[in-house]
PDB file of C-alpha atoms in Angstrom:
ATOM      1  CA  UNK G   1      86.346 -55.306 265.318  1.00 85.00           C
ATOM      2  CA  UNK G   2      89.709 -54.042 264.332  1.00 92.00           C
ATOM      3  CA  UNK G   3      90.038 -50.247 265.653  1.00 96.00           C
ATOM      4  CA  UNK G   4      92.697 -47.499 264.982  1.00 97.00           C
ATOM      5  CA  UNK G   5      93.385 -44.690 266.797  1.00 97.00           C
ATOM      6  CA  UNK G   6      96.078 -42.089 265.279  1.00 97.00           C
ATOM      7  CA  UNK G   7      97.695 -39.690 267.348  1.00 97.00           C
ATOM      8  CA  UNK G   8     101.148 -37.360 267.114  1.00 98.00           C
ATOM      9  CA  UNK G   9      99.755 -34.974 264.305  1.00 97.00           C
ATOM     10  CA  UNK G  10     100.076 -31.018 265.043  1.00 97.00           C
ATOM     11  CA  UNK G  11     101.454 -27.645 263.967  1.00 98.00           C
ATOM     12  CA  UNK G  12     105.402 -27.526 262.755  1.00 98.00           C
ATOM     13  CA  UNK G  13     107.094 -25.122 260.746  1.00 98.00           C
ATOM     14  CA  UNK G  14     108.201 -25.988 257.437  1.00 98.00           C
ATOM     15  CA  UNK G  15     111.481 -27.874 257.854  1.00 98.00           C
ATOM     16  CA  UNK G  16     110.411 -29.350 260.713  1.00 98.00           C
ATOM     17  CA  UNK G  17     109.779 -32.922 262.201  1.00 98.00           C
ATOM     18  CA  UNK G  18     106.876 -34.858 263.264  1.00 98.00           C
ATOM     19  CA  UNK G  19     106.215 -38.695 263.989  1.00 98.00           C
ATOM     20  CA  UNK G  20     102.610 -40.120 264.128  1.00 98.00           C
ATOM     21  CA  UNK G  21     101.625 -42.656 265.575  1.00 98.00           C
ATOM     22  CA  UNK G  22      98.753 -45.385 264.847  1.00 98.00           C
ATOM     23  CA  UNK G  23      97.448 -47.914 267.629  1.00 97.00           C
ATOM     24  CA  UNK G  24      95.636 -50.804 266.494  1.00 96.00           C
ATOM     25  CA  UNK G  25      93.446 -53.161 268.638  1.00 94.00           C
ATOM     26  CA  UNK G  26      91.083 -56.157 268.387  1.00 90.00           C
ATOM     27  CA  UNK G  27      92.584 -57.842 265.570  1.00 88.00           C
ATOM     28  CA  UNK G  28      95.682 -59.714 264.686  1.00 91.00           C
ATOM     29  CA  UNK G  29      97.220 -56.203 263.790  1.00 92.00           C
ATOM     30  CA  UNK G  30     101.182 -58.561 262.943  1.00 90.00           C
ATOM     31  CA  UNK G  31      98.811 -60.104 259.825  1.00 90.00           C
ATOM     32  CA  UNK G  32      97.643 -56.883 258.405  1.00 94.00           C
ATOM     33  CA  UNK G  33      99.590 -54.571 255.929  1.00 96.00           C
ATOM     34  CA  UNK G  34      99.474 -51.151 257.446  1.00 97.00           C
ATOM     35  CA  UNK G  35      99.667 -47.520 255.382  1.00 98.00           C
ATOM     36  CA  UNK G  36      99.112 -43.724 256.269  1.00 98.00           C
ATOM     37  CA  UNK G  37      97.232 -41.518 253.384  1.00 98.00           C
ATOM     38  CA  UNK G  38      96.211 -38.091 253.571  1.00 98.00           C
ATOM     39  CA  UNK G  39      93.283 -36.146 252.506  1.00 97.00           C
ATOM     40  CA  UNK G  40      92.726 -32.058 251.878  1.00 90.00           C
ATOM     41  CA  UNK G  41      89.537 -31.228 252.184  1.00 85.00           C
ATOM     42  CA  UNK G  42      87.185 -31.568 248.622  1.00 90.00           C
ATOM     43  CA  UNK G  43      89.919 -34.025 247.317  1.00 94.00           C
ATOM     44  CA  UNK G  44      90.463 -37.731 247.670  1.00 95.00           C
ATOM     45  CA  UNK G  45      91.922 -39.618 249.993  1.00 96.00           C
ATOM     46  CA  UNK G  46      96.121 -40.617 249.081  1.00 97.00           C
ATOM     47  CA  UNK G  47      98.433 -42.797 249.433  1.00 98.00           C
ATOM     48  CA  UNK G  48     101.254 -42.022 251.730  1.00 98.00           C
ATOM     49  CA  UNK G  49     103.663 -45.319 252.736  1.00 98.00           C
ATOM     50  CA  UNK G  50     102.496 -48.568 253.018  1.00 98.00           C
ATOM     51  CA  UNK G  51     104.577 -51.701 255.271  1.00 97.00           C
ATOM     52  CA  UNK G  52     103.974 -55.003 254.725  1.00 94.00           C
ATOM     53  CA  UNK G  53     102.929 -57.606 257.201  1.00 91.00           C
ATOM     54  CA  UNK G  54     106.437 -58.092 258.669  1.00 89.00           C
ATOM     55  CA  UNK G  55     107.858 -54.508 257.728  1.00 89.00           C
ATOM     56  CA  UNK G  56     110.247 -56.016 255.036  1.00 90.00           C
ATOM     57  CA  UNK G  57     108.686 -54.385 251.953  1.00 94.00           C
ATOM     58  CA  UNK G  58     107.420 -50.493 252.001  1.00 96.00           C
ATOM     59  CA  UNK G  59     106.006 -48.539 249.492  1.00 97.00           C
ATOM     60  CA  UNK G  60     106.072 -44.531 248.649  1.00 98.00           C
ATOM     61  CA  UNK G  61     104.440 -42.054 247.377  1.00 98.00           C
ATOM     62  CA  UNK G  62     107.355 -39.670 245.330  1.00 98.00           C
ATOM     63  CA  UNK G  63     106.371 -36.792 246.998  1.00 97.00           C
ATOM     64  CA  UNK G  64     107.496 -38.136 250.417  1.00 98.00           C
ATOM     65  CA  UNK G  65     110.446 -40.705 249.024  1.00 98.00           C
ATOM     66  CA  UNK G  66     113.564 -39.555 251.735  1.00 98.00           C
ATOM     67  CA  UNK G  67     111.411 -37.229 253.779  1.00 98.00           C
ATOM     68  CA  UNK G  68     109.070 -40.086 255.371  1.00 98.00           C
ATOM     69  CA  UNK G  69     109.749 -43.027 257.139  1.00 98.00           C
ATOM     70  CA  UNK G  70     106.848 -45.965 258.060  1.00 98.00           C
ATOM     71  CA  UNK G  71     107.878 -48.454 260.630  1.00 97.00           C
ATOM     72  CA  UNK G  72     106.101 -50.828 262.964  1.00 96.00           C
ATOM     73  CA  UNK G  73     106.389 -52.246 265.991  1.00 96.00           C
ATOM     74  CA  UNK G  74     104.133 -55.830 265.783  1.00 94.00           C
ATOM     75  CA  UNK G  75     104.785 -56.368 269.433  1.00 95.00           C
ATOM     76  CA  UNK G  76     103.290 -52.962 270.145  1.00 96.00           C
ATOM     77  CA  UNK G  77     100.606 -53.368 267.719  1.00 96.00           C
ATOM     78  CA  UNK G  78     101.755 -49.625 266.687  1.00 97.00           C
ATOM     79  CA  UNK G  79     102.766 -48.554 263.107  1.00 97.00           C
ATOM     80  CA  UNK G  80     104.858 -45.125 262.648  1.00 98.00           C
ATOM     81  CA  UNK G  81     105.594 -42.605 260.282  1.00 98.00           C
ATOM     82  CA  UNK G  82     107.863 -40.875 260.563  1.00 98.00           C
ATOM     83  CA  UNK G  83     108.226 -37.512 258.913  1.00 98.00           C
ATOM     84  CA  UNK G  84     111.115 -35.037 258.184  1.00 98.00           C
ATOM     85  CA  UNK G  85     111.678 -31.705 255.940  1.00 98.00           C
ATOM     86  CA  UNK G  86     108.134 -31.291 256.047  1.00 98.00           C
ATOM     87  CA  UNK G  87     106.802 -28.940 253.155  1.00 97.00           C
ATOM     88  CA  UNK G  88     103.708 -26.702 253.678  1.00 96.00           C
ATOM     89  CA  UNK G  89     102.107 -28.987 250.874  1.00 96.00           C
ATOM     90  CA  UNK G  90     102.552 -31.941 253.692  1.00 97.00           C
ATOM     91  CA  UNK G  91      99.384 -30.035 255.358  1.00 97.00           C
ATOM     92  CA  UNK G  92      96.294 -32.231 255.692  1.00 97.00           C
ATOM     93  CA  UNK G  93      94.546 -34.453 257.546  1.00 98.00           C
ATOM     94  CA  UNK G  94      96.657 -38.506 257.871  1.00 98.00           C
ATOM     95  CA  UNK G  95      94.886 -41.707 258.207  1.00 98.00           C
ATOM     96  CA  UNK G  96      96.243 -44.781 259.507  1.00 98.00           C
ATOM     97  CA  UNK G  97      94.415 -47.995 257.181  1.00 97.00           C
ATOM     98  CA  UNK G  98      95.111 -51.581 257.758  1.00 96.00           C
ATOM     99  CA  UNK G  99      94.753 -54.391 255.015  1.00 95.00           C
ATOM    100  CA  UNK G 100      93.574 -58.231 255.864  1.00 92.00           C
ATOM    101  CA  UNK G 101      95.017 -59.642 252.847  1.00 87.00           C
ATOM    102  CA  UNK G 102      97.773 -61.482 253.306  1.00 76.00           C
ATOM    103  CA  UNK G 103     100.045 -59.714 250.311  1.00 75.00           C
ATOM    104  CA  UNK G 104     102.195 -56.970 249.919  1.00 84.00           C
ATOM    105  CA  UNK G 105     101.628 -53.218 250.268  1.00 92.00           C
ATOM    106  CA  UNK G 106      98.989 -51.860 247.749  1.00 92.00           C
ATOM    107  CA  UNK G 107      98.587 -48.014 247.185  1.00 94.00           C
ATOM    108  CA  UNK G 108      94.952 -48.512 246.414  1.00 94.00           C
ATOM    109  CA  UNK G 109      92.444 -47.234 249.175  1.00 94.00           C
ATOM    110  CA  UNK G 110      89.172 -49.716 248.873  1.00 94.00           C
ATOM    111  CA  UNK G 111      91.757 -52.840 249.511  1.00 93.00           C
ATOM    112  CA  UNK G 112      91.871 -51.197 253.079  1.00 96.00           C
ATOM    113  CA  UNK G 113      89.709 -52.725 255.484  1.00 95.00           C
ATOM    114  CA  UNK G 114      90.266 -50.785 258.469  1.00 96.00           C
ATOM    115  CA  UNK G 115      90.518 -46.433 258.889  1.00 97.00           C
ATOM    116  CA  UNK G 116      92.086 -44.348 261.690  1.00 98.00           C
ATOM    117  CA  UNK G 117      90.115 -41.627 262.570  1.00 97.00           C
ATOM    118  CA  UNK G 118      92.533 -39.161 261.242  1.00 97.00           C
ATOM    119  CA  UNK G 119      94.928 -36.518 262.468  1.00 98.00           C
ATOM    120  CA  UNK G 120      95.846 -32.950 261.537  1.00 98.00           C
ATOM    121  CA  UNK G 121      99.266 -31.942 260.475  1.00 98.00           C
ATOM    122  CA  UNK G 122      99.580 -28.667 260.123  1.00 98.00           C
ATOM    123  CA  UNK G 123     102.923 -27.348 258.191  1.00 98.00           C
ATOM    124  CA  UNK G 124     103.467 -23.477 258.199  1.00 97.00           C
ATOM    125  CA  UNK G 125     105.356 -21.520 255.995  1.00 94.00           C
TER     126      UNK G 125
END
């Protein structure tokens, strides 16, 4: 069983930086596309950035394009994302999802297989 554990979310003023991080163990985490999505509470879960398998194709969502970064680190079994100029409107709860298919990134939330637990960035204004 594939699990994910997020961690590096917390309370920045707007401008400011954070990078999360998502640890992934039990599975063959260099096969899996990885991606972060958010969720506000009473709304549905969204895509954030998306790596492929190797980290040569990523995918994102316009309202992060040049503020976010996603990396990974296969060796580490650790995927990133990194985040800068954060807005209040960043503020929600991140998931880290993993995808078995062997493909590129998809935006779409069932073709995850795997969830994080979730982490709370906070942005103030």
């Amino acid at each position: 069983q594939v699990q994910l554990v997020e961690s590096g979310g917390g309370l920045v003023q707007a401008g400011g930086s954070l990078r999360l991080s998502c640890a992934a163990s039990g599975g063959t985490f260099s096969s899996y596309a990885m991606a972060w999505f958010r969720q506000l509470p009473g709304k549905e879960r969204e895509f954030v950035a998306g790596t492929s398998w190797s980290g040569g194709d990523t995918a994102y969502a316009d309202s992060v394009k040049g503020r976010f970064t996603i990396s990974r680190n296969n060796a580490r079994n650790t995927v990133y994302l990194q985040m800068n100029s954060l807005k209040p409107e960043d503020t929600a709860v991140y998931y880290c999802a993993a995808d078995r298919r062997l493909g590129g990134v998809t935006v779409t939330t069932g073709e995850y297989d795997y969830w994080g637990q979730g982490t709370q960035v906070t942005v103030s204004s």
